Amino acid sequence: MISRQGKPNSSALFFSTDVGGSGTSTDTNGNDELVTTKLNASGSVATLTLNRPPVNSLNLELNEAISRGLRDVRRNHPSARALLLNSSNPRILSAGLDLHVLYDPSSRESLETFWRSFQQVFLDLYSYRLATVAAIEGHAPAGGCMLAMACDHRVMSSDSGTNTIGLSETKLGIAAPYWMARQMVDIVGSRRAERSLGLGLLYNAEEALDVGLVDEVVSSRSEVMPRAVEEAELWAGIPAEARYVGKMLTRGPLVKDLESRREEDVENFCIFVMSDDVQRGLGMYLESLKKRKK
Ligand code: CO8
């Protein structure tokens, strides 16, 4: 692989997923309704904001918008060296997968397409060429936690609430895919990940810091973005190619593994989600979410 400057691209040794291609967009920043992207004044940090009210639950459209937004940042903001991931809703980064997609699906094909789009978000963000910082002002359960874990650095607010971040899906009767579990193991270590996954634990900010799931905690939501920007500027100042090669030294094997097993993973997901037990559990959980509001 030859880079734009005509030099051999050392990253090609480690990395085959590249989101630098073209995508569709609705304005010059590459914004659509579900995701907005913008560049900060210094020109080195871009922000990708999730915007699917009420809770940024991940459906096909949001997944595709995230992948498109990541591509758009690289295409429209070539000066950007770091990316902040945040939410337009300060109370919730993302509530994880849209459970309405999983419950009583219209067809197996729709589930397959959805899961491929979620895999793609993981691959795109986890191996993103820019440094990434998650600004976690609020809840980030399950798939929301995946988004945060896929970033290089996580800043969380201590007023984000209780039971806020973690791979909680076990409690819903669904199991995280192996690649999300691996993210957790890599970040908090095997024993802690085992307990966390087994019990479907959700942590508040201090607990998340204590187990190593987030890198730092600030005392209020309003401090999250300023601190995340500061951290992003730090990463942006590191020589980009070397930083990226370093990133892929640790992340490349999982990326390659999932890329080579994507269809097997889709198959496992569909069989699991379409089973009677899981469907029953999802139905009950969705009901409980509704009742909680009353
Ligand atoms: N999917 C769909 N709808 C949701 C979801 C969701 N994940 N979360 C919330 N909603 C809906 C609620 O039902 C409610 O809908 P409505 O207004 O129609 O009644 C609306 O969003 C607002 O929700 P709340 O009133 O609960 O909002 P709060 O601000 O009070 O609370 C929370 C926000 C804390 C995020 C809360 O909504 C919550 O806990 N949601 C559930 C989060 C969750 O359990 N997510 C797990 C998703 S599963 C997943 O990501 C698994 C990944 C791996 C899958 C592997 C499969 C094999």
Coordinates of N, CA, C and O in Angstrom, one line a residue, residues 189-252:
G189 N -8.7 -6.3 32.4 CA -8.1 -7.5 32.8 C -9.1 -8.7 32.9 O -10.3 -8.5 33.0
S190 N -8.6 -9.9 32.9 CA -9.4 -11.0 32.7 C -10.4 -11.3 33.9 O -11.5 -11.5 33.7
R191 N -9.8 -11.2 35.1 CA -10.7 -11.6 36.2 C -11.8 -10.6 36.4 O -13.0 -10.9 36.7
R192 N -11.5 -9.3 36.3 CA -12.5 -8.3 36.4 C -13.5 -8.4 35.3 O -14.7 -8.2 35.5
A193 N -13.1 -8.7 34.1 CA -14.0 -8.8 33.0 C -14.9 -10.0 33.2 O -16.1 -9.9 32.9
E194 N -14.4 -11.0 33.8 CA -15.2 -12.2 34.0 C -16.3 -11.9 35.0 O -17.5 -12.3 34.7
R195 N -16.0 -11.2 36.0 CA -17.0 -10.9 37.0 C -18.0 -9.9 36.4 O -19.3 -10.0 36.6
S196 N -17.5 -8.9 35.7 CA -18.3 -7.9 35.1 C -19.3 -8.5 34.1 O -20.5 -8.1 34.1
L197 N -18.8 -9.3 33.2 CA -19.7 -9.9 32.2 C -20.6 -10.9 32.8 O -21.8 -11.0 32.5
G198 N -20.1 -11.7 33.8 CA -20.9 -12.8 34.4 C -22.1 -12.2 35.1 O -23.2 -12.7 35.1
L199 N -21.9 -11.1 35.8 CA -23.0 -10.5 36.6 C -23.7 -9.3 35.9 O -24.6 -8.7 36.4
G200 N -23.2 -9.0 34.7 CA -23.8 -7.9 33.9 C -23.7 -6.6 34.7 O -24.7 -5.8 34.7
L201 N -22.5 -6.3 35.2 CA -22.4 -5.2 36.1 C -22.4 -3.9 35.4 O -21.8 -3.7 34.3
L202 N -23.1 -2.9 36.0 CA -23.0 -1.5 35.5 C -22.3 -0.7 36.7 O -22.7 -0.9 37.8
Y203 N -21.4 0.1 36.3 CA -20.6 0.9 37.3 C -21.0 2.3 37.3 O -21.4 2.9 36.2
N204 N -20.9 3.0 38.4 CA -20.9 4.5 38.4 C -19.5 4.9 38.0 O -18.6 4.1 37.9
A205 N -19.3 6.2 37.9 CA -18.0 6.7 37.4 C -16.8 6.3 38.3 O -15.8 5.9 37.8
E206 N -17.0 6.5 39.6 CA -15.9 6.2 40.5 C -15.5 4.7 40.4 O -14.4 4.3 40.4
E207 N -16.6 3.8 40.4 CA -16.3 2.4 40.3 C -15.7 2.0 38.9 O -14.8 1.2 38.9
A208 N -16.1 2.7 37.9 CA -15.5 2.5 36.6 C -14.1 2.9 36.6 O -13.2 2.2 36.0
L209 N -13.7 3.9 37.2 CA -12.3 4.4 37.3 C -11.6 3.3 38.1 O -10.4 3.0 37.8
D210 N -12.2 2.9 39.2 CA -11.5 1.9 40.1 C -11.1 0.6 39.4 O -10.1 0.1 39.5
V211 N -12.1 0.1 38.5 CA -11.8 -1.1 37.8 C -10.9 -0.8 36.5 O -10.5 -1.8 35.8
G212 N -10.8 0.4 36.2 CA -10.0 0.8 35.0 C -10.8 0.9 33.7 O -10.2 1.0 32.6
L213 N -12.1 0.8 33.8 CA -13.0 0.9 32.6 C -12.9 2.3 32.0 O -13.1 2.4 30.8
V214 N -12.8 3.3 32.8 CA -12.6 4.7 32.3 C -11.2 5.2 32.8 O -10.7 4.6 33.8
D215 N -10.7 6.1 32.1 CA -9.3 6.6 32.4 C -9.3 7.7 33.4 O -8.3 7.9 34.2
E216 N -10.4 8.5 33.4 CA -10.4 9.6 34.4 C -11.9 10.0 34.6 O -12.7 9.9 33.8
V217 N -12.1 10.6 35.8 CA -13.4 11.1 36.2 C -13.3 12.6 36.6 O -12.4 13.0 37.3
V218 N -14.2 13.4 36.0 CA -14.3 14.8 36.4 C -15.6 14.9 37.2 O -16.5 14.1 37.2
S219 N -15.7 16.0 38.0 CA -16.7 16.1 39.0 C -18.1 16.5 38.4 O -19.1 16.4 39.1
S220 N -18.1 17.1 37.2 CA -19.5 17.5 36.7 C -19.5 17.3 35.2 O -18.5 17.3 34.5
R221 N -20.7 17.2 34.7 CA -20.9 17.0 33.2 C -20.2 18.1 32.5 O -19.6 17.9 31.4
S222 N -20.3 19.3 33.0 CA -19.8 20.5 32.2 C -18.3 20.4 32.1 O -17.7 21.1 31.2
E223 N -17.6 19.6 32.9 CA -16.2 19.5 32.8 C -15.7 18.4 31.8 O -14.5 18.3 31.5
V224 N -16.6 17.6 31.4 CA -16.2 16.4 30.6 C -15.6 16.9 29.2 O -14.5 16.5 28.9
M225 N -16.4 17.7 28.5 CA -15.9 18.1 27.2 C -14.6 18.9 27.2 O -13.6 18.6 26.5
P226 N -14.5 19.9 28.1 CA -13.2 20.6 28.2 C -12.0 19.7 28.5 O -11.0 19.8 27.8
R227 N -12.2 18.8 29.4 CA -11.1 17.9 29.7 C -10.8 16.9 28.6 O -9.7 16.6 28.3
A228 N -11.9 16.5 27.9 CA -11.8 15.5 26.8 C -11.0 16.2 25.6 O -10.2 15.7 24.9
V229 N -11.3 17.5 25.4 CA -10.6 18.3 24.4 C -9.2 18.4 24.7 O -8.3 18.2 23.8
E230 N -8.9 18.7 26.0 CA -7.5 18.8 26.4 C -6.7 17.5 26.1 O -5.6 17.5 25.6
E231 N -7.3 16.4 26.5 CA -6.7 15.1 26.2 C -6.5 14.8 24.7 O -5.5 14.3 24.3
A232 N -7.6 15.2 24.0 CA -7.5 15.0 22.5 C -6.4 15.8 21.9 O -5.6 15.3 21.0
E233 N -6.2 17.0 22.4 CA -5.1 17.8 21.9 C -3.7 17.2 22.2 O -2.8 17.2 21.4
L234 N -3.6 16.5 23.4 CA -2.4 15.8 23.7 C -2.1 14.7 22.7 O -1.0 14.6 22.2
W235 N -3.1 13.9 22.5 CA -2.9 12.8 21.5 C -2.7 13.3 20.1 O -1.9 12.8 19.3
A236 N -3.3 14.5 19.8 CA -3.1 15.1 18.4 C -1.7 15.5 18.2 O -1.3 15.6 17.1
G237 N -1.0 15.8 19.3 CA 0.4 16.3 19.1 C 1.4 15.2 18.9 O 2.6 15.4 18.7
I238 N 1.0 13.9 19.0 CA 1.9 12.8 18.8 C 2.0 12.5 17.3 O 1.0 12.5 16.6
P239 N 3.2 12.2 16.8 CA 3.4 11.9 15.4 C 2.3 10.8 15.0 O 2.3 9.7 15.6
A240 N 1.5 11.1 14.0 CA 0.3 10.4 13.7 C 0.6 8.9 13.3 O -0.1 8.0 13.7
E241 N 1.6 8.8 12.4 CA 1.8 7.4 11.9 C 2.3 6.5 13.0 O 1.8 5.3 13.1
A242 N 3.3 7.0 13.8 CA 3.8 6.1 14.9 C 2.7 5.8 15.9 O 2.6 4.6 16.3
R243 N 1.9 6.8 16.2 CA 0.8 6.5 17.2 C -0.1 5.5 16.6 O -0.6 4.6 17.3
Y244 N -0.5 5.6 15.4 CA -1.4 4.6 14.8 C -0.8 3.2 14.7 O -1.5 2.2 15.0
V245 N 0.4 3.1 14.3 CA 1.1 1.8 14.3 C 1.0 1.2 15.7 O 0.7 0.0 15.9
G246 N 1.3 2.0 16.7 CA 1.3 1.5 18.1 C -0.1 1.0 18.4 O -0.3 0.0 19.0
K247 N -1.1 1.8 18.0 CA -2.5 1.4 18.3 C -2.8 0.0 17.7 O -3.4 -0.8 18.4
M248 N -2.4 -0.1 16.5 CA -2.7 -1.4 15.8 C -1.9 -2.6 16.2 O -2.2 -3.7 16.0
L249 N -0.7 -2.3 16.9 CA 0.0 -3.4 17.5 C -0.8 -4.1 18.6 O -0.8 -5.3 18.7
T250 N -1.6 -3.3 19.3 CA -2.5 -3.9 20.3 C -3.8 -4.3 19.8 O -4.4 -5.3 20.2
R251 N -4.4 -3.5 18.9 CA -5.7 -3.7 18.4 C -5.9 -4.6 17.1 O -6.9 -5.1 16.8
G252 N -4.8 -4.6 16.3 CA -4.8 -5.2 15.0 C -5.3 -6.7 15.1 O -6.1 -7.1 14.3

